[in-house]
Amino acid sequence: MTPQQMVGIGVRLFAVWLLLSSVRYLSSVPVALARTGEFAERVYQSYIIGGAFLVAAVLLWLFPMFVAHKLVPRTHHDDRLSLSAFQAARVGCALIGLWLFAQSSYAIVWLFMSSLMITVSGSVFDAMPSESRIELAVSVVELAFSIALIARSRYFAQLALSGQSDET
């Protein structure tokens, strides 16, 4: 495996992260509309940012080696790393999963703690504003995806390598 291939795998994993990040921007649009009742400037900004993240994620997923060759200068074919592409992809998937798990866990805990501070009696979920409920739903989906990314790193590594599993 060449250094460019290693960077190409990282670029594809970064594309997955960008795709997940776009969900936050695109899901904030209905919240802003519900809050203001009209199209505000931040609604369009949210669409633009979320759309840009989606476009970048698709481009990085489709052309990872183009980016890798721009980032890492071409080397000789005998300049190989001892780590197989499949092993590197599994490690990368697990690391992204752990990072996403930490990020979404923090958001869930923060939302519940802030709702507990507001709640005098009754359900914590009922006391949450609608923005917080949507944020909680997105964080729960991210948490579930992060657990799947960690537990099923073999599947996601095969997906990142476009079905070419090299387990040696």
PDB file of C-alpha atoms in Angstrom:
ATOM      1  CA  MET A   1       0.000   0.000   0.000  1.00  0.00           C
ATOM      2  CA  THR A   2       1.430   3.342  -1.034  1.00  0.00           C
ATOM      3  CA  PRO A   3       1.186   6.541   1.004  1.00  0.00           C
ATOM      4  CA  GLN A   4      -1.235   7.936  -1.587  1.00  0.00           C
ATOM      5  CA  GLN A   5      -3.584   4.977  -1.075  1.00  0.00           C
ATOM      6  CA  MET A   6      -3.464   5.547   2.677  1.00  0.00           C
ATOM      7  CA  VAL A   7      -4.379   9.207   2.197  1.00  0.00           C
ATOM      8  CA  GLY A   8      -7.118   8.172  -0.253  1.00  0.00           C
ATOM      9  CA  ILE A   9      -8.720   6.012   2.434  1.00  0.00           C
ATOM     10  CA  GLY A  10      -8.518   8.917   4.860  1.00  0.00           C
ATOM     11  CA  VAL A  11     -10.163  11.194   2.297  1.00  0.00           C
ATOM     12  CA  ARG A  12     -13.078   8.764   1.942  1.00  0.00           C
ATOM     13  CA  LEU A  13     -13.476   8.551   5.707  1.00  0.00           C
ATOM     14  CA  PHE A  14     -13.411  12.351   5.871  1.00  0.00           C
ATOM     15  CA  ALA A  15     -16.207  12.363   3.268  1.00  0.00           C
ATOM     16  CA  VAL A  16     -18.325  10.251   5.630  1.00  0.00           C
ATOM     17  CA  TRP A  17     -17.689  12.759   8.419  1.00  0.00           C
ATOM     18  CA  LEU A  18     -18.701  15.647   6.144  1.00  0.00           C
ATOM     19  CA  LEU A  19     -21.907  13.840   5.237  1.00  0.00           C
ATOM     20  CA  LEU A  20     -22.763  13.396   8.912  1.00  0.00           C
ATOM     21  CA  SER A  21     -21.911  17.026   9.646  1.00  0.00           C
ATOM     22  CA  SER A  22     -24.284  18.208   6.943  1.00  0.00           C
ATOM     23  CA  VAL A  23     -27.187  16.585   8.813  1.00  0.00           C
ATOM     24  CA  ARG A  24     -26.878  19.134  11.609  1.00  0.00           C
ATOM     25  CA  TYR A  25     -27.103  22.058   9.209  1.00  0.00           C
ATOM     26  CA  LEU A  26     -29.946  20.623   7.163  1.00  0.00           C
ATOM     27  CA  SER A  27     -31.944  19.616  10.246  1.00  0.00           C
ATOM     28  CA  SER A  28     -31.683  23.101  11.761  1.00  0.00           C
ATOM     29  CA  VAL A  29     -33.737  24.578   8.909  1.00  0.00           C
ATOM     30  CA  PRO A  30     -37.135  23.315  10.140  1.00  0.00           C
ATOM     31  CA  VAL A  31     -36.277  24.466  13.645  1.00  0.00           C
ATOM     32  CA  ALA A  32     -35.501  27.986  12.452  1.00  0.00           C
ATOM     33  CA  LEU A  33     -38.711  28.073  10.435  1.00  0.00           C
ATOM     34  CA  ALA A  34     -40.749  26.890  13.418  1.00  0.00           C
ATOM     35  CA  ARG A  35     -39.121  29.479  15.661  1.00  0.00           C
ATOM     36  CA  THR A  36     -39.502  32.517  13.432  1.00  0.00           C
ATOM     37  CA  GLY A  37     -42.392  31.527  11.195  1.00  0.00           C
ATOM     38  CA  GLU A  38     -40.697  33.082   8.154  1.00  0.00           C
ATOM     39  CA  PHE A  39     -37.651  32.565   6.004  1.00  0.00           C
ATOM     40  CA  ALA A  40     -34.838  34.180   7.895  1.00  0.00           C
ATOM     41  CA  GLU A  41     -31.285  34.749   6.697  1.00  0.00           C
ATOM     42  CA  ARG A  42     -29.882  31.940   8.828  1.00  0.00           C
ATOM     43  CA  VAL A  43     -32.224  29.457   7.135  1.00  0.00           C
ATOM     44  CA  TYR A  44     -30.587  30.080   3.772  1.00  0.00           C
ATOM     45  CA  GLN A  45     -27.159  29.995   5.364  1.00  0.00           C
ATOM     46  CA  SER A  46     -27.951  26.630   6.884  1.00  0.00           C
ATOM     47  CA  TYR A  47     -29.055  25.269   3.505  1.00  0.00           C
ATOM     48  CA  ILE A  48     -25.931  26.639   1.833  1.00  0.00           C
ATOM     49  CA  ILE A  49     -23.551  25.209   4.432  1.00  0.00           C
ATOM     50  CA  GLY A  50     -25.320  21.841   4.567  1.00  0.00           C
ATOM     51  CA  GLY A  51     -25.433  21.659   0.777  1.00  0.00           C
ATOM     52  CA  ALA A  52     -21.760  22.548   0.488  1.00  0.00           C
ATOM     53  CA  PHE A  53     -20.895  19.797   2.966  1.00  0.00           C
ATOM     54  CA  LEU A  54     -22.968  17.314   0.939  1.00  0.00           C
ATOM     55  CA  VAL A  55     -21.352  18.301  -2.361  1.00  0.00           C
ATOM     56  CA  ALA A  56     -17.875  18.134  -0.839  1.00  0.00           C
ATOM     57  CA  ALA A  57     -18.632  14.724   0.686  1.00  0.00           C
ATOM     58  CA  VAL A  58     -19.786  13.333  -2.665  1.00  0.00           C
ATOM     59  CA  LEU A  59     -16.785  14.742  -4.521  1.00  0.00           C
ATOM     60  CA  LEU A  60     -14.311  13.456  -1.933  1.00  0.00           C
ATOM     61  CA  TRP A  61     -15.974  10.027  -1.969  1.00  0.00           C
ATOM     62  CA  LEU A  62     -15.852   9.786  -5.761  1.00  0.00           C
ATOM     63  CA  PHE A  63     -12.350  11.213  -6.279  1.00  0.00           C
ATOM     64  CA  PRO A  64     -10.213  10.276  -3.245  1.00  0.00           C
ATOM     65  CA  MET A  65      -7.075   9.467  -5.220  1.00  0.00           C
ATOM     66  CA  PHE A  66      -7.142  12.804  -7.053  1.00  0.00           C
ATOM     67  CA  VAL A  67      -7.017  14.537  -3.669  1.00  0.00           C
ATOM     68  CA  ALA A  68      -4.409  12.082  -2.355  1.00  0.00           C
ATOM     69  CA  HIS A  69      -2.075  12.729  -5.304  1.00  0.00           C
ATOM     70  CA  LYS A  70      -2.435  16.489  -4.754  1.00  0.00           C
ATOM     71  CA  LEU A  71      -1.666  16.169  -1.017  1.00  0.00           C
ATOM     72  CA  VAL A  72       1.154  13.605  -1.139  1.00  0.00           C
ATOM     73  CA  PRO A  73       3.779  13.849  -3.862  1.00  0.00           C
ATOM     74  CA  ARG A  74       4.149  10.806  -6.091  1.00  0.00           C
ATOM     75  CA  THR A  75       6.707   8.315  -4.894  1.00  0.00           C
ATOM     76  CA  HIS A  76       8.269   5.232  -6.387  1.00  0.00           C
ATOM     77  CA  HIS A  77       6.214   2.059  -6.485  1.00  0.00           C
ATOM     78  CA  ASP A  78       8.698   0.377  -4.140  1.00  0.00           C
ATOM     79  CA  ASP A  79       7.893   2.949  -1.436  1.00  0.00           C
ATOM     80  CA  ARG A  80       5.272   0.834   0.308  1.00  0.00           C
ATOM     81  CA  LEU A  81       3.934   0.754   3.839  1.00  0.00           C
ATOM     82  CA  SER A  82       3.594  -2.578   5.650  1.00  0.00           C
ATOM     83  CA  LEU A  83      -0.014  -1.931   6.640  1.00  0.00           C
ATOM     84  CA  SER A  84      -2.645  -3.289   4.250  1.00  0.00           C
ATOM     85  CA  ALA A  85      -5.352  -1.009   2.935  1.00  0.00           C
ATOM     86  CA  PHE A  86      -8.058  -3.048   4.621  1.00  0.00           C
ATOM     87  CA  GLN A  87      -6.364  -2.880   8.032  1.00  0.00           C
ATOM     88  CA  ALA A  88      -5.825   0.854   7.706  1.00  0.00           C
ATOM     89  CA  ALA A  89      -9.442   1.380   6.704  1.00  0.00           C
ATOM     90  CA  ARG A  90     -10.678  -0.636   9.701  1.00  0.00           C
ATOM     91  CA  VAL A  91      -8.521   1.399  12.057  1.00  0.00           C
ATOM     92  CA  GLY A  92      -9.732   4.623  10.478  1.00  0.00           C
ATOM     93  CA  CYS A  93     -13.381   3.560  10.758  1.00  0.00           C
ATOM     94  CA  ALA A  94     -12.948   2.657  14.402  1.00  0.00           C
ATOM     95  CA  LEU A  95     -11.202   5.957  15.170  1.00  0.00           C
ATOM     96  CA  ILE A  96     -13.886   8.014  13.444  1.00  0.00           C
ATOM     97  CA  GLY A  97     -16.511   5.970  15.286  1.00  0.00           C
ATOM     98  CA  LEU A  98     -14.859   6.668  18.636  1.00  0.00           C
ATOM     99  CA  TRP A  99     -14.588  10.371  17.870  1.00  0.00           C
ATOM    100  CA  LEU A 100     -18.225  10.547  16.749  1.00  0.00           C
ATOM    101  CA  PHE A 101     -19.285   8.588  19.841  1.00  0.00           C
ATOM    102  CA  ALA A 102     -17.537  11.080  22.108  1.00  0.00           C
ATOM    103  CA  GLN A 103     -19.011  14.055  20.259  1.00  0.00           C
ATOM    104  CA  SER A 104     -22.602  12.756  20.235  1.00  0.00           C
ATOM    105  CA  SER A 105     -22.417  11.522  23.845  1.00  0.00           C
ATOM    106  CA  TYR A 106     -21.353  14.977  24.935  1.00  0.00           C
ATOM    107  CA  ALA A 107     -24.299  16.562  23.083  1.00  0.00           C
ATOM    108  CA  ILE A 108     -26.813  14.118  24.578  1.00  0.00           C
ATOM    109  CA  VAL A 109     -25.539  14.611  28.112  1.00  0.00           C
ATOM    110  CA  TRP A 110     -25.505  18.393  27.699  1.00  0.00           C
ATOM    111  CA  LEU A 111     -29.097  18.432  26.408  1.00  0.00           C
ATOM    112  CA  PHE A 112     -30.366  16.279  29.245  1.00  0.00           C
ATOM    113  CA  MET A 113     -28.491  18.227  31.897  1.00  0.00           C
ATOM    114  CA  SER A 114     -29.739  21.565  30.602  1.00  0.00           C
ATOM    115  CA  SER A 115     -33.307  20.211  30.488  1.00  0.00           C
ATOM    116  CA  LEU A 116     -32.999  18.929  34.046  1.00  0.00           C
ATOM    117  CA  MET A 117     -32.031  22.406  35.176  1.00  0.00           C
ATOM    118  CA  ILE A 118     -35.181  23.889  33.607  1.00  0.00           C
ATOM    119  CA  THR A 119     -37.599  21.152  34.664  1.00  0.00           C
ATOM    120  CA  VAL A 120     -39.431  21.657  37.932  1.00  0.00           C
ATOM    121  CA  SER A 121     -41.654  18.612  37.626  1.00  0.00           C
ATOM    122  CA  GLY A 122     -42.741  16.245  34.897  1.00  0.00           C
ATOM    123  CA  SER A 123     -40.927  14.711  32.003  1.00  0.00           C
ATOM    124  CA  VAL A 124     -37.520  15.985  30.964  1.00  0.00           C
ATOM    125  CA  PHE A 125     -38.403  15.381  27.301  1.00  0.00           C
ATOM    126  CA  ASP A 126     -41.593  17.454  27.614  1.00  0.00           C
ATOM    127  CA  ALA A 127     -39.630  20.317  29.146  1.00  0.00           C
ATOM    128  CA  MET A 128     -37.199  20.436  26.237  1.00  0.00           C
ATOM    129  CA  PRO A 129     -37.788  23.105  23.592  1.00  0.00           C
ATOM    130  CA  SER A 130     -38.410  21.823  20.049  1.00  0.00           C
ATOM    131  CA  GLU A 131     -34.880  22.821  18.960  1.00  0.00           C
ATOM    132  CA  SER A 132     -33.404  20.665  21.702  1.00  0.00           C
ATOM    133  CA  ARG A 133     -35.619  17.725  20.750  1.00  0.00           C
ATOM    134  CA  ILE A 134     -34.388  17.845  17.173  1.00  0.00           C
ATOM    135  CA  GLU A 135     -30.801  18.187  18.360  1.00  0.00           C
ATOM    136  CA  LEU A 136     -31.335  15.204  20.640  1.00  0.00           C
ATOM    137  CA  ALA A 137     -32.745  13.139  17.774  1.00  0.00           C
ATOM    138  CA  VAL A 138     -29.745  13.977  15.561  1.00  0.00           C
ATOM    139  CA  SER A 139     -27.336  13.163  18.394  1.00  0.00           C
ATOM    140  CA  VAL A 140     -29.034   9.822  19.050  1.00  0.00           C
ATOM    141  CA  VAL A 141     -28.742   8.920  15.351  1.00  0.00           C
ATOM    142  CA  GLU A 142     -25.068   9.944  15.408  1.00  0.00           C
ATOM    143  CA  LEU A 143     -24.542   7.857  18.541  1.00  0.00           C
ATOM    144  CA  ALA A 144     -26.145   4.813  16.918  1.00  0.00           C
ATOM    145  CA  PHE A 145     -24.082   5.308  13.762  1.00  0.00           C
ATOM    146  CA  SER A 146     -20.879   5.657  15.782  1.00  0.00           C
ATOM    147  CA  ILE A 147     -21.571   2.375  17.578  1.00  0.00           C
ATOM    148  CA  ALA A 148     -22.259   0.701  14.229  1.00  0.00           C
ATOM    149  CA  LEU A 149     -19.061   2.212  12.806  1.00  0.00           C
ATOM    150  CA  ILE A 150     -17.031   0.790  15.672  1.00  0.00           C
ATOM    151  CA  ALA A 151     -18.738  -2.604  15.826  1.00  0.00           C
ATOM    152  CA  ARG A 152     -18.955  -3.096  12.054  1.00  0.00           C
ATOM    153  CA  SER A 153     -15.638  -1.543  11.029  1.00  0.00           C
ATOM    154  CA  ARG A 154     -15.010  -4.511   8.707  1.00  0.00           C
ATOM    155  CA  TYR A 155     -18.118  -3.676   6.644  1.00  0.00           C
ATOM    156  CA  PHE A 156     -17.402   0.045   6.492  1.00  0.00           C
ATOM    157  CA  ALA A 157     -13.760  -0.630   5.572  1.00  0.00           C
ATOM    158  CA  GLN A 158     -14.912  -2.775   2.656  1.00  0.00           C
ATOM    159  CA  LEU A 159     -17.282  -0.001   1.646  1.00  0.00           C
ATOM    160  CA  ALA A 160     -14.508   2.595   1.842  1.00  0.00           C
ATOM    161  CA  LEU A 161     -12.308   0.384  -0.318  1.00  0.00           C
ATOM    162  CA  SER A 162     -15.128  -0.104  -2.833  1.00  0.00           C
ATOM    163  CA  GLY A 163     -15.524  -3.790  -2.108  1.00  0.00           C
ATOM    164  CA  GLN A 164     -11.840  -4.670  -2.519  1.00  0.00           C
ATOM    165  CA  SER A 165     -11.032  -6.322   0.794  1.00  0.00           C
ATOM    166  CA  ASP A 166      -7.368  -7.113   1.199  1.00  0.00           C
ATOM    167  CA  GLU A 167      -7.094  -8.816   4.552  1.00  0.00           C
ATOM    168  CA  THR A 168      -3.396  -9.613   4.341  1.00  0.00           C
TER     169      THR A 168
END
